[in-house]
PDB file of C-alpha atoms in Angstrom:
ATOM      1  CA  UNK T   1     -10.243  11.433  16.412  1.00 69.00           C
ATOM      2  CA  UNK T   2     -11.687  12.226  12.964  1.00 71.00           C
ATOM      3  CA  UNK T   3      -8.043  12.164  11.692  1.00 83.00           C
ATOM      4  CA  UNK T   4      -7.498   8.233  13.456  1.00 89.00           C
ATOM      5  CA  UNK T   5     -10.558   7.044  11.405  1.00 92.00           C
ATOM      6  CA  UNK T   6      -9.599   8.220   8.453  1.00 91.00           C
ATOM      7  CA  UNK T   7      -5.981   6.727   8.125  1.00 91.00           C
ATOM      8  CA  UNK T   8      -7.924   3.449   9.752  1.00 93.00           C
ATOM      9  CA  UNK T   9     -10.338   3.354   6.788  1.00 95.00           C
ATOM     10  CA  UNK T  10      -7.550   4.330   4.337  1.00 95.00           C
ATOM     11  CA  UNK T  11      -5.427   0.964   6.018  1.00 94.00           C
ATOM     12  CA  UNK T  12      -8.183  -0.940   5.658  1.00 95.00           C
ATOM     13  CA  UNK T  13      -8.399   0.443   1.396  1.00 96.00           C
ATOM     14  CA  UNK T  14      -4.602  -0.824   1.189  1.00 95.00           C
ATOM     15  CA  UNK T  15      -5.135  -4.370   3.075  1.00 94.00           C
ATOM     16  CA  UNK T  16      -8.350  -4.805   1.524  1.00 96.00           C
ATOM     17  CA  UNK T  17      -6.844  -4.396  -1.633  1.00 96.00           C
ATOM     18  CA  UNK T  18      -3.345  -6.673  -0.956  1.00 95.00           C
ATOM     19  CA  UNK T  19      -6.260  -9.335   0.146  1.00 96.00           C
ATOM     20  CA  UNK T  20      -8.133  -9.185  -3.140  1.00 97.00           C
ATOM     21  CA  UNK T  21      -5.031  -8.851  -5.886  1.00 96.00           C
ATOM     22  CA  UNK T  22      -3.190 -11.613  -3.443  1.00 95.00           C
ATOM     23  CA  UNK T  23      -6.151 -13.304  -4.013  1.00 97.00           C
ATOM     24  CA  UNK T  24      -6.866 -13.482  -7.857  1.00 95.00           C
ATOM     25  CA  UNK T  25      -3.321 -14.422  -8.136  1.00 95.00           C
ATOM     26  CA  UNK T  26      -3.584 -17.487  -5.978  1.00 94.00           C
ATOM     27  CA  UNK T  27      -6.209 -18.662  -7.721  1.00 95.00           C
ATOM     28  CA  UNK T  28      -4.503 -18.067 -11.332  1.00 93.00           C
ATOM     29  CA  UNK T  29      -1.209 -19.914  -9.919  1.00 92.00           C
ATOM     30  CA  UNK T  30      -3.436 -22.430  -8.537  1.00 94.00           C
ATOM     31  CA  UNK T  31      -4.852 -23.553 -12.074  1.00 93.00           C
ATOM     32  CA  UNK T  32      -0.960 -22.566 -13.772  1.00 91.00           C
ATOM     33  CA  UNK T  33      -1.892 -19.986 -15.588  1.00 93.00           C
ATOM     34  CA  UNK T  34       1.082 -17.804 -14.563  1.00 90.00           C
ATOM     35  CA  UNK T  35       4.800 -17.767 -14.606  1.00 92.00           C
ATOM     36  CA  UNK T  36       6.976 -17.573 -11.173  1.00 91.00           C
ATOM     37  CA  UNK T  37       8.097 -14.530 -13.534  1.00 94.00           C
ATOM     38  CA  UNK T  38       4.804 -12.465 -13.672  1.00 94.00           C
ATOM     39  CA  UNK T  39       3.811 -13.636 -10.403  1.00 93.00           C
ATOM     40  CA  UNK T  40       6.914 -11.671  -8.818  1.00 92.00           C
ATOM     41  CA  UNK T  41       6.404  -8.681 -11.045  1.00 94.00           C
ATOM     42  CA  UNK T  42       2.512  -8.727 -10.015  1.00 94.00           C
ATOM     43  CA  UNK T  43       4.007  -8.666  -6.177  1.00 90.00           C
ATOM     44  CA  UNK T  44       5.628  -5.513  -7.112  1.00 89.00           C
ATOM     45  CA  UNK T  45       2.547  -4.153  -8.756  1.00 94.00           C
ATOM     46  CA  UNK T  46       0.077  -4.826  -5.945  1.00 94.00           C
ATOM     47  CA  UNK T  47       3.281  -2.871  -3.706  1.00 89.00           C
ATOM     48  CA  UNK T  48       3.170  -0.107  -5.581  1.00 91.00           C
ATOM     49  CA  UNK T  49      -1.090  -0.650  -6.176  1.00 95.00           C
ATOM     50  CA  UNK T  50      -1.961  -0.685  -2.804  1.00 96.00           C
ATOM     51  CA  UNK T  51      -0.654   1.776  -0.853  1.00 96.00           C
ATOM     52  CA  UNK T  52      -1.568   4.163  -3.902  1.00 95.00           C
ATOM     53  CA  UNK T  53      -5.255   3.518  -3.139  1.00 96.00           C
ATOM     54  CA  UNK T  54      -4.584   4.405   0.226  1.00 95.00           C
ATOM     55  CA  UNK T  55      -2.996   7.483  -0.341  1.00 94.00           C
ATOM     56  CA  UNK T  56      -6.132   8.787  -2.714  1.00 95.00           C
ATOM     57  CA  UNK T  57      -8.366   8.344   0.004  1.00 94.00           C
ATOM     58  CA  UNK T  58      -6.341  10.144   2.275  1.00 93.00           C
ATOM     59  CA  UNK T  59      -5.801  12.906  -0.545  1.00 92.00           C
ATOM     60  CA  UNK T  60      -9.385  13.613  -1.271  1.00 91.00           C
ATOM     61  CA  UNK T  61     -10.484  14.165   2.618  1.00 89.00           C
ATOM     62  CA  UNK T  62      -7.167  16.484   2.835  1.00 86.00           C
ATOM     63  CA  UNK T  63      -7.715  19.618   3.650  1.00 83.00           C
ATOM     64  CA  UNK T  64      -4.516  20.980   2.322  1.00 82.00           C
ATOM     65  CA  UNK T  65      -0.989  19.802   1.696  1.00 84.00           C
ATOM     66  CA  UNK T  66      -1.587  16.188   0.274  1.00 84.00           C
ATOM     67  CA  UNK T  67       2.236  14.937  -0.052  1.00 88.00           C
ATOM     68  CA  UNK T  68       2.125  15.539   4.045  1.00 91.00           C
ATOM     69  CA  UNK T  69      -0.931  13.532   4.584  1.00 90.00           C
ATOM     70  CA  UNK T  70       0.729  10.519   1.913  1.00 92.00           C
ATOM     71  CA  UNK T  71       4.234  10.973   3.431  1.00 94.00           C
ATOM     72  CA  UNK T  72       2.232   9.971   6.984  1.00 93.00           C
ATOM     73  CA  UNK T  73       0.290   7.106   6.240  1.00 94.00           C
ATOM     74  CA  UNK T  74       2.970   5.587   4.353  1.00 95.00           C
ATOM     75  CA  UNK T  75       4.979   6.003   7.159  1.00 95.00           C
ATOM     76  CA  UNK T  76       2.095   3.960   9.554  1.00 93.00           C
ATOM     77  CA  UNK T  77       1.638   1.592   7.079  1.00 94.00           C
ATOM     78  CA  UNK T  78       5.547   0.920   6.630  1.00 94.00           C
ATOM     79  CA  UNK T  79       5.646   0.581  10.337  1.00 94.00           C
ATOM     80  CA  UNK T  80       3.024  -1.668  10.627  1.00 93.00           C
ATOM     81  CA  UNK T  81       5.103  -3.851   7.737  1.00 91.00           C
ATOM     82  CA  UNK T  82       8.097  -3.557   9.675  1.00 92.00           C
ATOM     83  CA  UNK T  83       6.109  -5.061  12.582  1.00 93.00           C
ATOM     84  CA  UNK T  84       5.021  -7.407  10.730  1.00 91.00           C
ATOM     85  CA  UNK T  85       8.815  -8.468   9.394  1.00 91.00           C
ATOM     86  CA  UNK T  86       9.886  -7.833  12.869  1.00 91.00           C
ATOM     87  CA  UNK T  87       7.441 -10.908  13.439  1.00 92.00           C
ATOM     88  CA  UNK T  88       7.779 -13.198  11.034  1.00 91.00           C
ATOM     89  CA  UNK T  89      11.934 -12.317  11.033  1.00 86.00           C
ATOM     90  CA  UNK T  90      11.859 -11.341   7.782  1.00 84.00           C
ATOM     91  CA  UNK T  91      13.796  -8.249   7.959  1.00 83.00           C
ATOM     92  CA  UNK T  92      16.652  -7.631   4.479  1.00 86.00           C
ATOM     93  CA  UNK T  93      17.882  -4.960   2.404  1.00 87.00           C
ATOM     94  CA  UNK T  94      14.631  -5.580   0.249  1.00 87.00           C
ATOM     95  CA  UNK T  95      12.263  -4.791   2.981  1.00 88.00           C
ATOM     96  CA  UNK T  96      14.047  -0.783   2.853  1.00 88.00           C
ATOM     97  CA  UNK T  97      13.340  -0.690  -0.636  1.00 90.00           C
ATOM     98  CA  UNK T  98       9.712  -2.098  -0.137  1.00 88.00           C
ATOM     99  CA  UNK T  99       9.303   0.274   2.467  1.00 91.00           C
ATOM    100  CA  UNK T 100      10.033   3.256   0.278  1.00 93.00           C
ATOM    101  CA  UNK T 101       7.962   1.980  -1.932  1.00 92.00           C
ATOM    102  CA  UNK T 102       5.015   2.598  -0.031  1.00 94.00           C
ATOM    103  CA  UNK T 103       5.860   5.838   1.227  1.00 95.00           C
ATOM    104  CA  UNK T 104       6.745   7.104  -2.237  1.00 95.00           C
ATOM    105  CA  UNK T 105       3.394   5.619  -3.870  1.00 96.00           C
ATOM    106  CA  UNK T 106       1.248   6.352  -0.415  1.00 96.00           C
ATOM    107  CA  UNK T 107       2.651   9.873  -1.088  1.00 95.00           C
ATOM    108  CA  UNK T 108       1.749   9.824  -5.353  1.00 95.00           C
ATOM    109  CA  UNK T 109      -1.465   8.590  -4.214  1.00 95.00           C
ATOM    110  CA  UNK T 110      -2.623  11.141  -1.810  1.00 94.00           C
ATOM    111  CA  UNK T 111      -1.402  13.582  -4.298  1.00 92.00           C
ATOM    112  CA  UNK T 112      -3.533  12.336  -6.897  1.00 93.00           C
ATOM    113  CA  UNK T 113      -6.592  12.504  -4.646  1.00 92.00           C
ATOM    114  CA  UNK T 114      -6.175  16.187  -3.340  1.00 89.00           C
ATOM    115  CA  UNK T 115      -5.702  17.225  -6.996  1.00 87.00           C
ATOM    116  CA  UNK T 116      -9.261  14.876  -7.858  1.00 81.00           C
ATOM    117  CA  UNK T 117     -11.123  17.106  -5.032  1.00 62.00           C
ATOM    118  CA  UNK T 118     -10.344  20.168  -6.250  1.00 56.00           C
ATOM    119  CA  UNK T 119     -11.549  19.280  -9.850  1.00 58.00           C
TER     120      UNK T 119
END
């Protein structure tokens, strides 16, 4: 059970942070101050941004083994993207890379944070 909450609070890390950056950017298009350019490369960014955060949290209440713990709540949050796509029929070739993605920053991330406890 303690395991459940702490992936939940790590999901709700990456969303709350997908919310926010999707946010600021919004607002920034809203008044032009950004190209369709650096908008698309700041999609990428908050991609690669979120899950990361997620992953770190996960990481630093490891007990061990911090890739594992990354690898597996990339995987949940990639499934609960493909969901999502599964939804809204927005399934491509792009959503495999996007999905890797997270796994491969979720995993970084978690890294990151196991290595932060120790120190």
């Amino acid at each position: 059970m303690e395991s459940l909450k702490k992936y939940l609070i790590a999901l709700g890390f990456t969303l709350g942070t997908i919310i926010i950056f999707t946010l600021i950017i919004s607002i920034l298009n809203y008044f032009e101050l950004l190209s369709d350019s650096v908008i698309n490369i700041l999609k990428l960014v908050i991609t690669a941004i979120s899950p990361l955060i997620g992953g770190f949290y996960i990481g630093k209440n490891a007990s061990r083994k911090g890739y594992q713990s990354g690898i597996k709540f990339g995987l949940v949050f990639a499934l609960l993207c493909f969901i999502l796509a599964l939804i809204f029929r927005m399934l491509s070739w792009q959503f495999m890379l996007f999905a890797i993605l997270i796994i491969v920053f979720s995993m970084l991330g978690s890294m990151f944070g196991i290595n932060r406890k120790a120190a």
